[in-house]
Coordinates of C-alpha atoms and ligand atoms in Angstrom, one line a residue:
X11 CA 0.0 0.0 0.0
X12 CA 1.3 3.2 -1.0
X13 CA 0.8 6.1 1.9
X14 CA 0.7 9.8 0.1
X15 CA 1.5 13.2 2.5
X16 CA 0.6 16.4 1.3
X17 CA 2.4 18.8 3.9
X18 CA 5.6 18.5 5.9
X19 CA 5.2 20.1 9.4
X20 CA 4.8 19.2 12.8
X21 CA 2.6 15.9 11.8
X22 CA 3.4 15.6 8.2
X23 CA 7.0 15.2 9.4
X24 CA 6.0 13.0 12.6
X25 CA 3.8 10.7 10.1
X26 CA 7.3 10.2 8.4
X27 CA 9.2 9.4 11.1
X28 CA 6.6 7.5 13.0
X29 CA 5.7 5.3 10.4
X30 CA 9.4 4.3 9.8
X31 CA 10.1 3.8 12.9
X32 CA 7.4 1.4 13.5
X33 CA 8.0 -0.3 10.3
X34 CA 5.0 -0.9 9.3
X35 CA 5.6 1.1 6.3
X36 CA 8.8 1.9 4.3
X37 CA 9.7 5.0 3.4
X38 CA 10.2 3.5 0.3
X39 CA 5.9 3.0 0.2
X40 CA 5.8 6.6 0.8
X41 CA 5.1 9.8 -1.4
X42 CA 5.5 13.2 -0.1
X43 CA 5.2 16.6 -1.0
X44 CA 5.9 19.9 0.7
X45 CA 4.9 23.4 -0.7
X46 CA 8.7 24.6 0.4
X47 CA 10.3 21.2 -1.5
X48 CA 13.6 22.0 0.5
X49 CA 11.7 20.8 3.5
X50 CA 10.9 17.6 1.9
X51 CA 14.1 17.1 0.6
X52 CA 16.0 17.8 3.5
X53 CA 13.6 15.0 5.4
X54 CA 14.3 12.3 2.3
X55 CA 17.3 12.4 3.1
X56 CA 17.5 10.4 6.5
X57 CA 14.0 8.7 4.9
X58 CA 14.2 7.5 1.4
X59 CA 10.5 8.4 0.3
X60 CA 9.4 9.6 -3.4
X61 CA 9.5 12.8 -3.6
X62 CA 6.4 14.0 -5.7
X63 CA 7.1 17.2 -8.1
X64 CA 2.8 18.5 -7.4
X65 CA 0.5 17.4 -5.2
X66 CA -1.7 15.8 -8.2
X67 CA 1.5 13.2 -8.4
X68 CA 1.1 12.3 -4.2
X69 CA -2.9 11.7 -5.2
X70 CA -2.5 9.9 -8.5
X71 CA 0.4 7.4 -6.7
X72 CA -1.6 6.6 -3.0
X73 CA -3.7 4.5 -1.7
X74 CA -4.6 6.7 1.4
X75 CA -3.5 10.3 0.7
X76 CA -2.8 12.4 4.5
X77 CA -3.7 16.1 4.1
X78 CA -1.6 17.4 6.9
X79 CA -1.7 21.2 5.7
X80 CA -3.2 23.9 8.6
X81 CA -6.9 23.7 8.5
X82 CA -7.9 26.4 6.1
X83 CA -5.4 25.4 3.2
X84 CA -6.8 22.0 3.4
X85 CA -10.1 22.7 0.9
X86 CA -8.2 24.8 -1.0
X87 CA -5.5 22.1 -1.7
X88 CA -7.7 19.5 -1.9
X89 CA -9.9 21.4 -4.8
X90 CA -7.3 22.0 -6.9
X91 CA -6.6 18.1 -7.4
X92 CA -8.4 15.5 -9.3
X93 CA -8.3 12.9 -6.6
X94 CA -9.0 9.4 -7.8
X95 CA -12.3 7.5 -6.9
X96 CA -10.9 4.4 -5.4
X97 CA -8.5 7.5 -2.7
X98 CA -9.1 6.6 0.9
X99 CA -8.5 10.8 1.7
X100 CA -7.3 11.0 5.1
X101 CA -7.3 14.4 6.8
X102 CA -5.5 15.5 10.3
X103 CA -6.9 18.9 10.6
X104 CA -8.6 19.8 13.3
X105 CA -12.4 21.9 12.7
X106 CA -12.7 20.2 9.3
X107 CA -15.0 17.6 9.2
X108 CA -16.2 14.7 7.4
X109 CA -19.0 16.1 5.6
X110 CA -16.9 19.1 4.8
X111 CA -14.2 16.4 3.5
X112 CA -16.8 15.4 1.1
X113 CA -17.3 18.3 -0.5
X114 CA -14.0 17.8 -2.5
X115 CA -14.1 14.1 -2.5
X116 CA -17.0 11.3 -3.6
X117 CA -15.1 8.5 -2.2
X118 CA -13.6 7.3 1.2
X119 CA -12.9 9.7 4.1
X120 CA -11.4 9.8 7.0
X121 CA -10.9 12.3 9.8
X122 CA -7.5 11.9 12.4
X123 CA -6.3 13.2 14.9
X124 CA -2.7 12.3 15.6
X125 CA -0.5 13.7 18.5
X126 CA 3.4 14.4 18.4
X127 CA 3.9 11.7 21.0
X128 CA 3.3 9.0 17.7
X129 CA 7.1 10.2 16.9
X130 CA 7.9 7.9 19.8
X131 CA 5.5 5.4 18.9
X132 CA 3.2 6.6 22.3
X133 CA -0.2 8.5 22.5
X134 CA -3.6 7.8 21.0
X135 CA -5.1 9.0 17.3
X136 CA -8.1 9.8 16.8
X137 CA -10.0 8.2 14.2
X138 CA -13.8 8.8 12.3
X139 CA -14.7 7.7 8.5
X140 CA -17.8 8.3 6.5
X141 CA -19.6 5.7 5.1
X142 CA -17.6 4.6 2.0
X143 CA -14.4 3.7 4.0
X144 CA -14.7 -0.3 3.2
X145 CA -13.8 -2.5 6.1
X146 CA -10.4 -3.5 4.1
X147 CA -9.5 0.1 4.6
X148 CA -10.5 1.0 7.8
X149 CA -8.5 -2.4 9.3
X150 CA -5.4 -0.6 7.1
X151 CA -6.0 2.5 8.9
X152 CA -6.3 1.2 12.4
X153 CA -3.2 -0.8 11.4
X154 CA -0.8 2.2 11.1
X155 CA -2.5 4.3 13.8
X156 CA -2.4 1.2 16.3
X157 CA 1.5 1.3 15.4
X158 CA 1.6 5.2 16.0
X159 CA 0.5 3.9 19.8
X160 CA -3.2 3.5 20.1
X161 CA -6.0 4.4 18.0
X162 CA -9.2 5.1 19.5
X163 CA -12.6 4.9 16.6
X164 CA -14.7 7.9 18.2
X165 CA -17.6 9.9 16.8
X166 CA -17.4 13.1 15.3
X167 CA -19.5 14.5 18.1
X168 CA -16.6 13.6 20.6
X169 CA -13.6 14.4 18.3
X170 CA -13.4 18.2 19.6
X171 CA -13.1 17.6 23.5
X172 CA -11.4 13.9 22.9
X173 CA -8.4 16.2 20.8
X174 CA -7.5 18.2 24.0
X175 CA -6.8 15.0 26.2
X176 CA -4.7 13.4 23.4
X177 CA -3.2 15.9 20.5
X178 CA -3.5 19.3 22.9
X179 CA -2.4 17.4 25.7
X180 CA 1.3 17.1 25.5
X181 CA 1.6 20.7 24.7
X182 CA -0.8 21.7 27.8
X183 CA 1.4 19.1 29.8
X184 CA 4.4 21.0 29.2
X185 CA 2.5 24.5 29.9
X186 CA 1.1 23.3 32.9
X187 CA 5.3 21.8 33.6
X188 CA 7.0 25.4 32.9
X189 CA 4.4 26.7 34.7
X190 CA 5.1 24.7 37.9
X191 CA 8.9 25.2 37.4
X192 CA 8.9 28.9 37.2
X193 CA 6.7 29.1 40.6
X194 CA 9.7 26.9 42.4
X195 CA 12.3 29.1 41.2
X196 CA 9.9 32.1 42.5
X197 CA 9.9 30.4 45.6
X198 CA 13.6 29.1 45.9
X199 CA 15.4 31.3 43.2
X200 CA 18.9 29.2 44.1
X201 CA 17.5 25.8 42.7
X202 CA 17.8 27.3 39.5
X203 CA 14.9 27.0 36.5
X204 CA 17.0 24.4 34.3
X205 CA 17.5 22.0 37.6
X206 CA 13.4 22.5 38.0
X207 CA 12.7 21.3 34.7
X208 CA 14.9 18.3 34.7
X209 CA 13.2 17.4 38.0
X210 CA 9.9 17.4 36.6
X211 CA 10.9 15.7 33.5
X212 CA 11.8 12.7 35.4
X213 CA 9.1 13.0 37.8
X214 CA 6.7 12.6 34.8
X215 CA 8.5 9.6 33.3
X216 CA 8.1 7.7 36.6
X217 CA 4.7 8.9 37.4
X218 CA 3.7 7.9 33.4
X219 CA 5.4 4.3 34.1
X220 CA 3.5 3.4 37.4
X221 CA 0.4 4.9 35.6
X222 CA 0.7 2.9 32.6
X223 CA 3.4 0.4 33.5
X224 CA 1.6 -0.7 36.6
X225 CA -1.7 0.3 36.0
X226 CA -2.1 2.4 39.0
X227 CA -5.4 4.7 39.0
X228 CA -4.8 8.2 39.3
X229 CA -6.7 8.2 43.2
X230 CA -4.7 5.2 43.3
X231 CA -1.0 7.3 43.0
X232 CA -2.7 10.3 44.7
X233 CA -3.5 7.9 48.0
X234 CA 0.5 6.2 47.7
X235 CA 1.9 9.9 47.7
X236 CA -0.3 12.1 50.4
X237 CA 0.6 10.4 53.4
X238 CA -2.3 11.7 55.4
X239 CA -1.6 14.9 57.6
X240 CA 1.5 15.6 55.3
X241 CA 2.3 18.2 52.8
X242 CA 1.1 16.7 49.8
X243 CA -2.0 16.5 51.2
X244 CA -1.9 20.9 51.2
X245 CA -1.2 21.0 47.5
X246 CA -4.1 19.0 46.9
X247 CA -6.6 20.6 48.5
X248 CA -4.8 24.0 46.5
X249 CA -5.2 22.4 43.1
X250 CA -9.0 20.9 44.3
X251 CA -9.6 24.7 44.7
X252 CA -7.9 26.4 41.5
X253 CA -8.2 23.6 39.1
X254 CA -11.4 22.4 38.3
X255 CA -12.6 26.0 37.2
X256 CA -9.4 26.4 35.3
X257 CA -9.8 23.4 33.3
X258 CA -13.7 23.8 32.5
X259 CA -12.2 27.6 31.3
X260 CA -10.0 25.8 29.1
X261 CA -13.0 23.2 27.3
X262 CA -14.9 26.6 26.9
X263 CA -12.0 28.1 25.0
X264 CA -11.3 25.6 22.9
X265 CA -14.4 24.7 21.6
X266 CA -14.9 28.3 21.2
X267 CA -12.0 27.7 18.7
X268 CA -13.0 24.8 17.1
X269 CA -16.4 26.6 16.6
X270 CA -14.8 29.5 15.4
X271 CA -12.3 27.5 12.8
X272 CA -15.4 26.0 11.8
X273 CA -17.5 28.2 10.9
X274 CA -14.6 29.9 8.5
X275 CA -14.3 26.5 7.0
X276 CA -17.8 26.5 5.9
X277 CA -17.7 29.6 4.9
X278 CA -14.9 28.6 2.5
X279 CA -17.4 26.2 1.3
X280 CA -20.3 28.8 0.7
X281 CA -18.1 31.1 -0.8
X282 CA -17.0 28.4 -3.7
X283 CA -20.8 27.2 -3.9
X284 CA -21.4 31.2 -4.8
X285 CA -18.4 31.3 -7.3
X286 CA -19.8 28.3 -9.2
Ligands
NDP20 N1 0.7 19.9 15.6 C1 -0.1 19.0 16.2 O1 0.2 18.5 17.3 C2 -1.4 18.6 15.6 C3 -1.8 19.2 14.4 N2 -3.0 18.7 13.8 C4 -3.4 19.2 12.5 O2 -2.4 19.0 11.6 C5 -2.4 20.0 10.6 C6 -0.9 20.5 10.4 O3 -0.5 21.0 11.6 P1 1.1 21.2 11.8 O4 1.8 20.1 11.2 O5 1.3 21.6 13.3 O6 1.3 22.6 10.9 P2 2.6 23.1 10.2 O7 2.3 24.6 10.0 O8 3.8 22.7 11.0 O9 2.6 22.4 8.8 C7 1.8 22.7 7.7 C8 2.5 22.2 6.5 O10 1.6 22.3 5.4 C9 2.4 22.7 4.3 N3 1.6 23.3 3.3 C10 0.8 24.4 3.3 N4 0.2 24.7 2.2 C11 0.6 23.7 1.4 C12 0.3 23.3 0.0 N5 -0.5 24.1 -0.7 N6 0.8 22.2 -0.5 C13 1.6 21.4 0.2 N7 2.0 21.7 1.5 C14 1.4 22.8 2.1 C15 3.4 23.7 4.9 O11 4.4 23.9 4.0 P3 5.7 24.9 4.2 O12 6.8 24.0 4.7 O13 6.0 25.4 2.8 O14 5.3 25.9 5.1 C16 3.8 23.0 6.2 O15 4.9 22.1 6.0 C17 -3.3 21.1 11.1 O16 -4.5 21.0 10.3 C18 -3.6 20.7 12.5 O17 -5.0 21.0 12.9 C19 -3.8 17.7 14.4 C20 -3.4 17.2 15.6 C21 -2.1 17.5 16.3
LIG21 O1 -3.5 23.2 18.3 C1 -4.0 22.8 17.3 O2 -4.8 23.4 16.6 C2 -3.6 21.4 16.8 C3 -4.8 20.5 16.8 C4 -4.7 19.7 18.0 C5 -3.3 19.8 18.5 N1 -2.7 20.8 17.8

């Protein structure tokens, strides 16, 4: 099976790598193409893909094509290409949905969200595909996400909040990290902010292996930590206090934002309905 990539950032790029490193496809079953081709070539380099000369050549050669341009180039890409009828489409962006997928392709489509944790083969994708997305092709989907770490099948009404706690979340992990590292240093200025960080990056490898590794529960490590009447018992009840209204701020926001990227989507779509 041939997998095409239109677009060679953060994902396109971790798609590469992830992919290879999992082997479960060769770079030499890949065909990519970057708007900046010095990107792509640079990347080819260390993986030996086909580098296409247009985007039409990445459609024309795949079996499932990944649009992983930002969300409002991905119609217009898409719409300038005469994508085969047989193309399982495959599009990461986030606030482009299925239905608006099928305004620029008849056959199969699918919507992912991947994470940036997939480069080291860790993390879950997101996964949703319309009705024309044969079982064959789903199985080949779930078979490369599954290698990216875990792939999770949910609807389209979940997608939005499920993103945060799987493609957001390593980037509001390391906010809420520096965050907690710069109020140490304000607190005991001679530990020193690089000696703060590397704490907390271990921390957070040992908590994630007795979370994962030993399948603790979260109340589970919170009871083998806070020996009761002790101090970690004080930032608890802190975070009990200041937390729950910060995170439900942070759901409004970004749904805000996926309403928002949404709506300029569809109006993408009106707008070409008019010029037709
Ligand atoms: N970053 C993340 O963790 C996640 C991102 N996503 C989704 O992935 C998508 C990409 O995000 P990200 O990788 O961070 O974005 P980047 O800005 O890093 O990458 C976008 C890429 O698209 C390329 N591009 C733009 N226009 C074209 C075109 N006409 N033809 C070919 N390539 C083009 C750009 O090329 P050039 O090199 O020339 O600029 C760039 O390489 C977004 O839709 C986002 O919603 C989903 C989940 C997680
Ligand atoms: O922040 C973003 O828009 C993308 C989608 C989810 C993670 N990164």
């Amino acid at each position: 099976m041939v997998i095409g990539i239109i677009g060679l950032g953060n994902i396109g790029q971790m798609l590469v790598k992830g992919l290879s490193k999992s082997r479960v496809v060769s770079p030499s079953d890949m065909i990519v193409f970057n708007r900046s081709r010095d990107k792509a070539a640079e990347l080819q380099r260390l993986y030996p893909f086909e580098l296409a000369a247009t985007a039409q050549e990445t459609a024309d050669k795949a079996d499932m094509l990944f649009i992983c341009t930002k969300p409002l180039d991905v119609l217009p890409v898409l719409r300038e290409l005469t994508l085969p009828a047989r193309l399982h489409l495959v599009s990461v962006a986030a606030g482009v949905s299925l239905q608006d997928l099928e305004t620029v392709h008849s056959g199969p489509v699918s919507k992912v969200i991947p994470t940036v944790t997939s480069e080291e083969l860790r993390g879950v994708s997101l996964f949703a595909s319309n009705r024309l997305v044969n079982d064959t092709q789903r199985d080949s989907l779930r078979l490369l996400l599954d290698a990216l770490g875990t792939a999770e099948e949910v609807s389209e009404e979940s997608i939005e909040t499920a993103t945060i706690l799987t493609s957001s979340a390593p980037g509001l992990i390391a906010g809420i990290l520096e965050a907690f590292a710069q109020a140490a240093v304000r607190t005991s200025p001679e530990l020193g902010i690089d000696t703060a960080r590397r704490m907390l990056t271990e921390t957070l490898a040992g908590t994630s292996l007795l979370l994962k590794g030993q399948e603790l529960g979260f109340n589970q490590l919170i009871e083998r930590v806070a020996t009761k009447g002790g101090i970690t018992e004080e930032g608890l009840a802190v975070l009990g206090r200041t937390l729950p209204q910060a995170f439900d701020d942070l759901f409004a926001m970004t749904s805000e934002k996926h309403a928002l990227l949404k709506q300029k989507v569809q109006a993408q779509i009106i707008d070409r309905k008019g010029e037709q």
